[in-house]
PDB file of C-alpha atoms and ligand atoms in Angstrom:
ATOM      1  CA  MET A   1      78.198  75.909 -73.134  1.00  0.00           C
ATOM      2  CA  GLU A   2      78.995  74.520 -76.732  1.00  0.00           C
ATOM      3  CA  LYS A   3      81.719  72.645 -77.229  1.00  0.00           C
ATOM      4  CA  GLN A   4      82.199  70.769 -80.753  1.00  0.00           C
ATOM      5  CA  LEU A   5      83.905  67.664 -81.029  1.00  0.00           C
ATOM      6  CA  ALA A   6      85.528  65.645 -82.972  1.00  0.00           C
ATOM      7  CA  LEU A   7      82.818  63.975 -84.983  1.00  0.00           C
ATOM      8  CA  PRO A   8      81.028  67.044 -87.417  1.00  0.00           C
ATOM      9  CA  ASN A   9      77.611  66.766 -86.534  1.00  0.00           C
ATOM     10  CA  VAL A  10      78.427  66.411 -82.483  1.00  0.00           C
ATOM     11  CA  VAL A  11      78.168  68.888 -79.886  1.00  0.00           C
ATOM     12  CA  LEU A  12      79.017  68.808 -75.880  1.00  0.00           C
ATOM     13  CA  ILE A  13      76.938  70.996 -73.654  1.00  0.00           C
ATOM     14  CA  GLU A  14      77.627  71.902 -70.185  1.00  0.00           C
ATOM     15  CA  PRO A  15      74.684  71.364 -68.321  1.00  0.00           C
ATOM     16  CA  LYS A  16      72.853  73.910 -66.078  1.00  0.00           C
ATOM     17  CA  PRO A  17      71.704  72.652 -62.497  1.00  0.00           C
ATOM     18  CA  VAL A  18      68.007  72.760 -62.682  1.00  0.00           C
ATOM     19  CA  SER A  19      65.786  75.042 -61.118  1.00  0.00           C
ATOM     20  CA  GLU A  20      64.577  73.683 -57.316  1.00  0.00           C
ATOM     21  CA  GLU A  21      61.275  75.728 -58.503  1.00  0.00           C
ATOM     22  CA  LEU A  22      60.959  72.586 -61.004  1.00  0.00           C
ATOM     23  CA  LEU A  23      62.181  69.908 -58.637  1.00  0.00           C
ATOM     24  CA  LEU A  24      59.359  71.225 -56.409  1.00  0.00           C
ATOM     25  CA  LYS A  25      56.645  70.571 -58.646  1.00  0.00           C
ATOM     26  CA  VAL A  26      57.946  66.676 -58.703  1.00  0.00           C
ATOM     27  CA  HIS A  27      59.663  65.832 -54.716  1.00  0.00           C
ATOM     28  CA  THR A  28      58.611  66.681 -51.970  1.00  0.00           C
ATOM     29  CA  LYS A  29      60.094  70.213 -50.016  1.00  0.00           C
ATOM     30  CA  GLU A  30      61.358  67.380 -47.371  1.00  0.00           C
ATOM     31  CA  LEU A  31      62.857  65.399 -49.959  1.00  0.00           C
ATOM     32  CA  VAL A  32      64.598  68.393 -51.772  1.00  0.00           C
ATOM     33  CA  GLU A  33      65.673  69.746 -48.181  1.00  0.00           C
ATOM     34  CA  ARG A  34      67.198  66.356 -46.989  1.00  0.00           C
ATOM     35  CA  THR A  35      69.142  65.755 -50.133  1.00  0.00           C
ATOM     36  CA  LYS A  36      70.317  69.247 -50.849  1.00  0.00           C
ATOM     37  CA  ARG A  37      73.062  68.695 -47.611  1.00  0.00           C
ATOM     38  CA  GLN A  38      74.124  65.588 -49.143  1.00  0.00           C
ATOM     39  CA  TRP A  39      77.502  66.023 -51.017  1.00  0.00           C
ATOM     40  CA  TYR A  40      75.888  64.125 -54.340  1.00  0.00           C
ATOM     41  CA  TRP A  41      73.779  67.298 -54.873  1.00  0.00           C
ATOM     42  CA  ARG A  42      75.719  69.164 -57.201  1.00  0.00           C
ATOM     43  CA  GLY A  43      75.984  65.912 -59.515  1.00  0.00           C
ATOM     44  CA  ALA A  44      72.028  65.375 -59.133  1.00  0.00           C
ATOM     45  CA  VAL A  45      71.118  68.594 -59.836  1.00  0.00           C
ATOM     46  CA  LEU A  46      73.799  69.185 -62.735  1.00  0.00           C
ATOM     47  CA  SER A  47      72.321  65.804 -64.637  1.00  0.00           C
ATOM     48  CA  VAL A  48      68.663  66.899 -64.115  1.00  0.00           C
ATOM     49  CA  GLY A  49      69.492  70.303 -65.147  1.00  0.00           C
ATOM     50  CA  GLY A  50      71.046  67.985 -68.830  1.00  0.00           C
ATOM     51  CA  MET A  51      67.878  66.023 -68.791  1.00  0.00           C
ATOM     52  CA  VAL A  52      66.119  69.140 -68.925  1.00  0.00           C
ATOM     53  CA  GLU A  53      67.374  71.067 -71.559  1.00  0.00           C
ATOM     54  CA  ALA A  54      68.118  67.566 -73.406  1.00  0.00           C
ATOM     55  CA  LEU A  55      64.757  66.924 -73.804  1.00  0.00           C
ATOM     56  CA  GLU A  56      63.643  70.816 -74.577  1.00  0.00           C
ATOM     57  CA  MET A  57      66.118  70.608 -77.607  1.00  0.00           C
ATOM     58  CA  VAL A  58      65.257  67.545 -78.902  1.00  0.00           C
ATOM     59  CA  TYR A  59      61.555  67.730 -79.142  1.00  0.00           C
ATOM     60  CA  ASP A  60      61.676  71.512 -80.961  1.00  0.00           C
ATOM     61  CA  GLY A  61      64.517  70.079 -83.233  1.00  0.00           C
ATOM     62  CA  ARG A  62      67.668  72.085 -82.404  1.00  0.00           C
ATOM     63  CA  LEU A  63      68.844  69.182 -81.443  1.00  0.00           C
ATOM     64  CA  ARG A  64      68.057  65.500 -82.768  1.00  0.00           C
ATOM     65  CA  ASN A  65      69.085  63.239 -80.238  1.00  0.00           C
ATOM     66  CA  ALA A  66      71.325  63.460 -76.946  1.00  0.00           C
ATOM     67  CA  LEU A  67      73.025  61.547 -74.646  1.00  0.00           C
ATOM     68  CA  VAL A  68      72.674  62.276 -71.320  1.00  0.00           C
ATOM     69  CA  PHE A  69      75.395  61.145 -68.464  1.00  0.00           C
ATOM     70  CA  ASP A  70      73.551  60.823 -65.318  1.00  0.00           C
ATOM     71  CA  VAL A  71      75.285  60.720 -61.484  1.00  0.00           C
ATOM     72  CA  ALA A  72      73.235  60.320 -58.526  1.00  0.00           C
ATOM     73  CA  ALA A  73      69.865  61.003 -60.167  1.00  0.00           C
ATOM     74  CA  GLY A  74      67.163  58.295 -61.861  1.00  0.00           C
ATOM     75  CA  HIS A  75      65.239  55.551 -61.774  1.00  0.00           C
ATOM     76  CA  HIS A  76      65.160  55.020 -57.842  1.00  0.00           C
ATOM     77  CA  ALA A  77      63.987  58.629 -56.981  1.00  0.00           C
ATOM     78  CA  GLY A  78      60.028  58.747 -56.493  1.00  0.00           C
ATOM     79  CA  PRO A  79      57.903  61.758 -55.635  1.00  0.00           C
ATOM     80  CA  SER A  80      59.189  61.806 -51.444  1.00  0.00           C
ATOM     81  CA  SER A  81      61.701  58.593 -51.139  1.00  0.00           C
ATOM     82  CA  ALA A  82      65.116  58.021 -53.033  1.00  0.00           C
ATOM     83  CA  TRP A  83      67.282  55.268 -52.796  1.00  0.00           C
ATOM     84  CA  GLY A  84      70.300  52.715 -54.547  1.00  0.00           C
ATOM     85  CA  GLY A  85      72.387  55.911 -55.909  1.00  0.00           C
ATOM     86  CA  THR A  86      70.194  58.268 -57.269  1.00  0.00           C
ATOM     87  CA  TYR A  87      68.913  60.911 -55.415  1.00  0.00           C
ATOM     88  CA  LEU A  88      66.548  63.008 -57.653  1.00  0.00           C
ATOM     89  CA  SER A  89      64.205  61.947 -60.730  1.00  0.00           C
ATOM     90  CA  LEU A  90      66.015  62.503 -63.598  1.00  0.00           C
ATOM     91  CA  THR A  91      62.952  62.340 -65.953  1.00  0.00           C
ATOM     92  CA  GLY A  92      59.895  63.680 -63.525  1.00  0.00           C
ATOM     93  CA  PRO A  93      61.086  67.576 -63.901  1.00  0.00           C
ATOM     94  CA  ALA A  94      62.215  66.700 -67.627  1.00  0.00           C
ATOM     95  CA  VAL A  95      59.222  66.345 -68.358  1.00  0.00           C
ATOM     96  CA  VAL A  96      56.936  68.354 -66.335  1.00  0.00           C
ATOM     97  CA  ASN A  97      59.312  70.962 -68.078  1.00  0.00           C
ATOM     98  CA  LEU A  98      58.525  70.002 -71.182  1.00  0.00           C
ATOM     99  CA  ARG A  99      54.880  69.983 -71.171  1.00  0.00           C
ATOM    100  CA  GLU A 100      54.877  73.172 -69.463  1.00  0.00           C
ATOM    101  CA  LYS A 101      56.023  74.833 -72.719  1.00  0.00           C
ATOM    102  CA  HIS A 102      54.167  72.919 -74.666  1.00  0.00           C
ATOM    103  CA  ARG A 103      51.221  70.976 -74.313  1.00  0.00           C
ATOM    104  CA  ARG A 104      49.811  69.002 -71.060  1.00  0.00           C
ATOM    105  CA  ASP A 105      49.313  66.108 -72.951  1.00  0.00           C
ATOM    106  CA  ILE A 106      52.567  65.744 -74.672  1.00  0.00           C
ATOM    107  CA  LYS A 107      52.919  61.691 -75.112  1.00  0.00           C
ATOM    108  CA  VAL A 108      56.266  60.224 -73.790  1.00  0.00           C
ATOM    109  CA  ALA A 109      57.676  57.131 -73.512  1.00  0.00           C
ATOM    110  CA  ILE A 110      59.984  55.913 -71.118  1.00  0.00           C
ATOM    111  CA  LEU A 111      62.077  52.973 -71.474  1.00  0.00           C
ATOM    112  CA  ASP A 112      64.262  51.426 -69.072  1.00  0.00           C
ATOM    113  CA  THR A 113      67.145  48.936 -69.664  1.00  0.00           C
ATOM    114  CA  ASP A 114      69.040  48.888 -66.648  1.00  0.00           C
ATOM    115  CA  ALA A 115      69.199  45.561 -65.001  1.00  0.00           C
ATOM    116  CA  HIS A 116      66.552  46.896 -61.979  1.00  0.00           C
ATOM    117  CA  HIS A 117      63.409  47.721 -61.355  1.00  0.00           C
ATOM    118  CA  GLY A 118      62.600  51.811 -62.024  1.00  0.00           C
ATOM    119  CA  ASP A 119      60.762  52.261 -58.776  1.00  0.00           C
ATOM    120  CA  GLY A 120      61.182  56.500 -58.834  1.00  0.00           C
ATOM    121  CA  THR A 121      59.876  56.602 -62.363  1.00  0.00           C
ATOM    122  CA  ARG A 122      57.049  54.400 -61.932  1.00  0.00           C
ATOM    123  CA  ALA A 123      56.388  56.393 -58.410  1.00  0.00           C
ATOM    124  CA  VAL A 124      56.419  59.794 -60.287  1.00  0.00           C
ATOM    125  CA  PHE A 125      54.267  58.824 -64.058  1.00  0.00           C
ATOM    126  CA  ARG A 126      51.766  57.298 -61.437  1.00  0.00           C
ATOM    127  CA  GLY A 127      48.443  57.542 -63.018  1.00  0.00           C
ATOM    128  CA  ASP A 128      49.739  59.612 -65.931  1.00  0.00           C
ATOM    129  CA  LYS A 129      48.799  57.960 -69.077  1.00  0.00           C
ATOM    130  CA  ASN A 130      50.426  60.024 -71.123  1.00  0.00           C
ATOM    131  CA  THR A 131      53.594  58.453 -70.370  1.00  0.00           C
ATOM    132  CA  LEU A 132      54.583  55.075 -71.360  1.00  0.00           C
ATOM    133  CA  HIS A 133      57.029  53.423 -69.071  1.00  0.00           C
ATOM    134  CA  VAL A 134      58.748  50.095 -69.958  1.00  0.00           C
ATOM    135  CA  CYS A 135      60.842  48.899 -67.284  1.00  0.00           C
ATOM    136  CA  PHE A 136      62.996  45.205 -68.203  1.00  0.00           C
ATOM    137  CA  CYS A 137      63.344  43.971 -64.396  1.00  0.00           C
ATOM    138  CA  TYR A 138      61.931  41.184 -62.429  1.00  0.00           C
ATOM    139  CA  HIS A 139      58.251  40.563 -62.846  1.00  0.00           C
ATOM    140  CA  SER A 140      56.156  40.454 -65.612  1.00  0.00           C
ATOM    141  CA  THR A 141      53.263  43.007 -65.197  1.00  0.00           C
ATOM    142  CA  VAL A 142      50.915  45.440 -67.300  1.00  0.00           C
ATOM    143  CA  GLU A 143      48.830  48.315 -65.759  1.00  0.00           C
ATOM    144  CA  GLU A 144      46.968  51.230 -65.834  1.00  0.00           C
ATOM    145  CA  ASP A 145      45.964  50.165 -70.058  1.00  0.00           C
ATOM    146  CA  GLY A 146      48.875  48.506 -70.673  1.00  0.00           C
ATOM    147  CA  THR A 147      51.237  52.395 -69.909  1.00  0.00           C
ATOM    148  CA  LYS A 148      53.152  50.857 -67.607  1.00  0.00           C
ATOM    149  CA  VAL A 149      54.721  47.605 -67.943  1.00  0.00           C
ATOM    150  CA  CYS A 150      57.915  45.691 -66.732  1.00  0.00           C
ATOM    151  CA  VAL A 151      59.324  42.610 -68.097  1.00  0.00           C
ATOM    152  CA  GLY A 152      60.256  40.496 -66.370  1.00  0.00           C
ATOM    153  CA  LEU A 153      63.568  38.418 -67.453  1.00  0.00           C
ATOM    154  CA  GLY A 154      64.441  35.452 -65.755  1.00  0.00           C
ATOM    155  CA  TRP A 155      68.187  35.161 -64.751  1.00  0.00           C
ATOM    156  CA  ALA A 156      69.150  33.716 -68.076  1.00  0.00           C
ATOM    157  CA  VAL A 157      69.627  36.252 -70.611  1.00  0.00           C
ATOM    158  CA  GLY A 158      72.235  36.991 -73.331  1.00  0.00           C
ATOM    159  CA  ASP A 159      72.781  40.004 -76.008  1.00  0.00           C
ATOM    160  CA  GLN A 160      70.287  37.788 -78.438  1.00  0.00           C
ATOM    161  CA  ASP A 161      67.396  36.900 -76.033  1.00  0.00           C
ATOM    162  CA  TYR A 162      67.436  40.726 -74.439  1.00  0.00           C
ATOM    163  CA  MET A 163      67.124  41.951 -77.661  1.00  0.00           C
ATOM    164  CA  GLU A 164      64.363  39.792 -78.796  1.00  0.00           C
ATOM    165  CA  ARG A 165      62.381  40.811 -75.649  1.00  0.00           C
ATOM    166  CA  VAL A 166      62.873  44.509 -76.296  1.00  0.00           C
ATOM    167  CA  LYS A 167      61.336  44.068 -79.939  1.00  0.00           C
ATOM    168  CA  GLN A 168      58.618  41.806 -78.738  1.00  0.00           C
ATOM    169  CA  GLU A 169      57.777  44.007 -75.644  1.00  0.00           C
ATOM    170  CA  PHE A 170      58.736  47.650 -76.278  1.00  0.00           C
ATOM    171  CA  ILE A 171      58.494  48.081 -79.948  1.00  0.00           C
ATOM    172  CA  PRO A 172      55.429  47.581 -80.757  1.00  0.00           C
ATOM    173  CA  ARG A 173      53.742  49.510 -77.332  1.00  0.00           C
ATOM    174  CA  ALA A 174      55.412  52.621 -78.535  1.00  0.00           C
ATOM    175  CA  LYS A 175      54.340  51.802 -81.859  1.00  0.00           C
ATOM    176  CA  GLU A 176      50.955  51.792 -80.653  1.00  0.00           C
ATOM    177  CA  PHE A 177      51.247  54.050 -77.372  1.00  0.00           C
ATOM    178  CA  LYS A 178      52.768  56.747 -80.418  1.00  0.00           C
ATOM    179  CA  PRO A 179      54.797  58.838 -78.189  1.00  0.00           C
ATOM    180  CA  GLU A 180      56.408  62.358 -79.609  1.00  0.00           C
ATOM    181  CA  ILE A 181      59.412  61.804 -77.551  1.00  0.00           C
ATOM    182  CA  VAL A 182      61.285  58.448 -76.918  1.00  0.00           C
ATOM    183  CA  ILE A 183      63.620  58.569 -72.995  1.00  0.00           C
ATOM    184  CA  HIS A 184      66.128  55.753 -72.741  1.00  0.00           C
ATOM    185  CA  LEU A 185      67.555  54.771 -69.078  1.00  0.00           C
ATOM    186  CA  LEU A 186      70.599  52.932 -69.906  1.00  0.00           C
ATOM    187  CA  GLY A 187      71.846  51.209 -67.415  1.00  0.00           C
ATOM    188  CA  HIS A 188      75.108  49.264 -68.482  1.00  0.00           C
ATOM    189  CA  ASP A 189      74.781  47.428 -64.790  1.00  0.00           C
ATOM    190  CA  THR A 190      73.563  44.512 -67.378  1.00  0.00           C
ATOM    191  CA  CYS A 191      76.777  43.646 -68.403  1.00  0.00           C
ATOM    192  CA  ILE A 192      78.948  40.324 -67.698  1.00  0.00           C
ATOM    193  CA  GLY A 193      80.928  40.683 -64.719  1.00  0.00           C
ATOM    194  CA  ASP A 194      78.423  44.226 -63.695  1.00  0.00           C
ATOM    195  CA  TYR A 195      75.772  43.925 -60.376  1.00  0.00           C
ATOM    196  CA  GLY A 196      72.939  43.357 -61.972  1.00  0.00           C
ATOM    197  CA  ASP A 197      74.658  40.532 -64.895  1.00  0.00           C
ATOM    198  CA  ARG A 198      72.126  40.198 -67.517  1.00  0.00           C
ATOM    199  CA  GLY A 199      74.853  38.474 -69.472  1.00  0.00           C
ATOM    200  CA  LEU A 200      75.243  40.831 -72.073  1.00  0.00           C
ATOM    201  CA  SER A 201      78.142  41.813 -74.067  1.00  0.00           C
ATOM    202  CA  PRO A 202      79.661  45.100 -74.324  1.00  0.00           C
ATOM    203  CA  GLU A 203      78.837  45.043 -78.298  1.00  0.00           C
ATOM    204  CA  PHE A 204      75.495  45.033 -77.042  1.00  0.00           C
ATOM    205  CA  PHE A 205      73.953  48.520 -75.779  1.00  0.00           C
ATOM    206  CA  PRO A 206      75.249  50.348 -79.171  1.00  0.00           C
ATOM    207  CA  LYS A 207      73.053  47.867 -81.157  1.00  0.00           C
ATOM    208  CA  LEU A 208      70.579  48.023 -78.741  1.00  0.00           C
ATOM    209  CA  VAL A 209      70.355  52.145 -78.860  1.00  0.00           C
ATOM    210  CA  GLU A 210      70.229  51.448 -82.998  1.00  0.00           C
ATOM    211  CA  VAL A 211      67.130  49.602 -82.913  1.00  0.00           C
ATOM    212  CA  VAL A 212      65.357  51.723 -80.265  1.00  0.00           C
ATOM    213  CA  LYS A 213      66.431  54.982 -82.518  1.00  0.00           C
ATOM    214  CA  GLN A 214      65.116  52.938 -85.507  1.00  0.00           C
ATOM    215  CA  CYS A 215      61.786  52.445 -83.401  1.00  0.00           C
ATOM    216  CA  ALA A 216      61.733  55.809 -83.017  1.00  0.00           C
ATOM    217  CA  GLU A 217      62.384  57.262 -86.565  1.00  0.00           C
ATOM    218  CA  GLU A 218      59.126  55.638 -86.937  1.00  0.00           C
ATOM    219  CA  VAL A 219      56.858  56.284 -84.367  1.00  0.00           C
ATOM    220  CA  CYS A 220      58.322  60.199 -83.419  1.00  0.00           C
ATOM    221  CA  GLY A 221      60.159  61.383 -86.213  1.00  0.00           C
ATOM    222  CA  GLY A 222      63.382  60.109 -84.361  1.00  0.00           C
ATOM    223  CA  ARG A 223      63.789  62.040 -81.275  1.00  0.00           C
ATOM    224  CA  TYR A 224      65.229  59.907 -78.975  1.00  0.00           C
ATOM    225  CA  VAL A 225      67.160  60.943 -75.691  1.00  0.00           C
ATOM    226  CA  VAL A 226      69.181  58.571 -73.961  1.00  0.00           C
ATOM    227  CA  ALA A 227      70.642  58.842 -70.417  1.00  0.00           C
ATOM    228  CA  SER A 228      73.253  56.645 -68.691  1.00  0.00           C
ATOM    229  CA  HIS A 229      72.190  54.962 -65.667  1.00  0.00           C
ATOM    230  CA  GLY A 230      73.513  51.683 -63.408  1.00  0.00           C
ATOM    231  CA  GLY A 231      77.049  50.288 -64.190  1.00  0.00           C
ATOM    232  CA  TYR A 232      80.511  50.407 -62.662  1.00  0.00           C
ATOM    233  CA  ARG A 233      82.671  48.882 -65.023  1.00  0.00           C
ATOM    234  CA  ARG A 234      84.225  51.666 -66.549  1.00  0.00           C
ATOM    235  CA  ASP A 235      86.198  49.844 -69.225  1.00  0.00           C
ATOM    236  CA  VAL A 236      82.572  49.372 -70.649  1.00  0.00           C
ATOM    237  CA  ALA A 237      81.257  52.936 -70.487  1.00  0.00           C
ATOM    238  CA  GLU A 238      84.170  53.583 -72.059  1.00  0.00           C
ATOM    239  CA  TYR A 239      83.852  51.722 -74.765  1.00  0.00           C
ATOM    240  CA  ILE A 240      79.933  51.979 -75.104  1.00  0.00           C
ATOM    241  CA  PHE A 241      79.508  55.643 -74.229  1.00  0.00           C
ATOM    242  CA  PRO A 242      81.718  56.902 -77.573  1.00  0.00           C
ATOM    243  CA  LYS A 243      80.049  54.094 -79.831  1.00  0.00           C
ATOM    244  CA  ILE A 244      76.532  55.301 -78.993  1.00  0.00           C
ATOM    245  CA  ILE A 245      77.328  58.844 -79.695  1.00  0.00           C
ATOM    246  CA  GLU A 246      78.525  57.563 -83.014  1.00  0.00           C
ATOM    247  CA  VAL A 247      75.154  55.657 -83.638  1.00  0.00           C
ATOM    248  CA  LEU A 248      72.869  58.997 -82.378  1.00  0.00           C
ATOM    249  CA  ALA A 249      74.810  60.739 -85.016  1.00  0.00           C
ATOM    250  CA  SER A 250      74.615  58.946 -87.611  1.00  0.00           C
ATOM    251  CA  ARG A 251      71.669  59.244 -90.563  1.00  0.00           C
TER     252      ARG A 251
HETATM  253 ZN1   ZN B   1      70.525  48.448 -61.880  1.00  0.00          ZN
HETATM  254 ZN1   ZN B   2      60.386  47.297 -63.492  1.00  0.00          ZN
END
């Protein structure tokens, strides 16, 4: 269902739950059965369903960009284990679906700027040279011919340092990799006072989206999907997401 919002070129789309068949292309049967019995199952399957649809629509040009609101799915969910508030993979099923509908070798870049290491995402895309995964976390590592990268941030960073690291560590890699679409797992747990505090101000997040959007314009015709990730400060969420939508909707 699509609903027009106040901004002229923005629509709200209510997601459909992801199919179990698609989940089983990424997760083990045991994980799916176990998760199905939990209270967060509904939120997780709707979040993944939203991501599946967003990726398809942005890839084939029905939408220019998308922001996916995510609960209970995300970057700590691997093929057979999941933790940390994320119990199904958000990106795995969406990328599998996209490749099945179009081409097996679609190149996807995943940028993870949540405070924590995206262990689940890394496990899902392990060995997949067509997926660039750049994760801003604790320890710097470069694996699999530079397609699996972690950027250790150290403890003291603020807006300026963080942005510099994104410009140094993600943008050149994306330009070299030449993805056809960019997915951005955007946690705001990195905000001052949140549980993954990296000294970032609320104003930082829309600016980050502006920079990554510009990069997507240069590398993949602007195909860019943002998904919410960790963060418990409600005031920050209420401030940043309308601003992020404005950035995505601007030309
Ligand atoms: Zn986190
Ligand atoms: Zn990492």
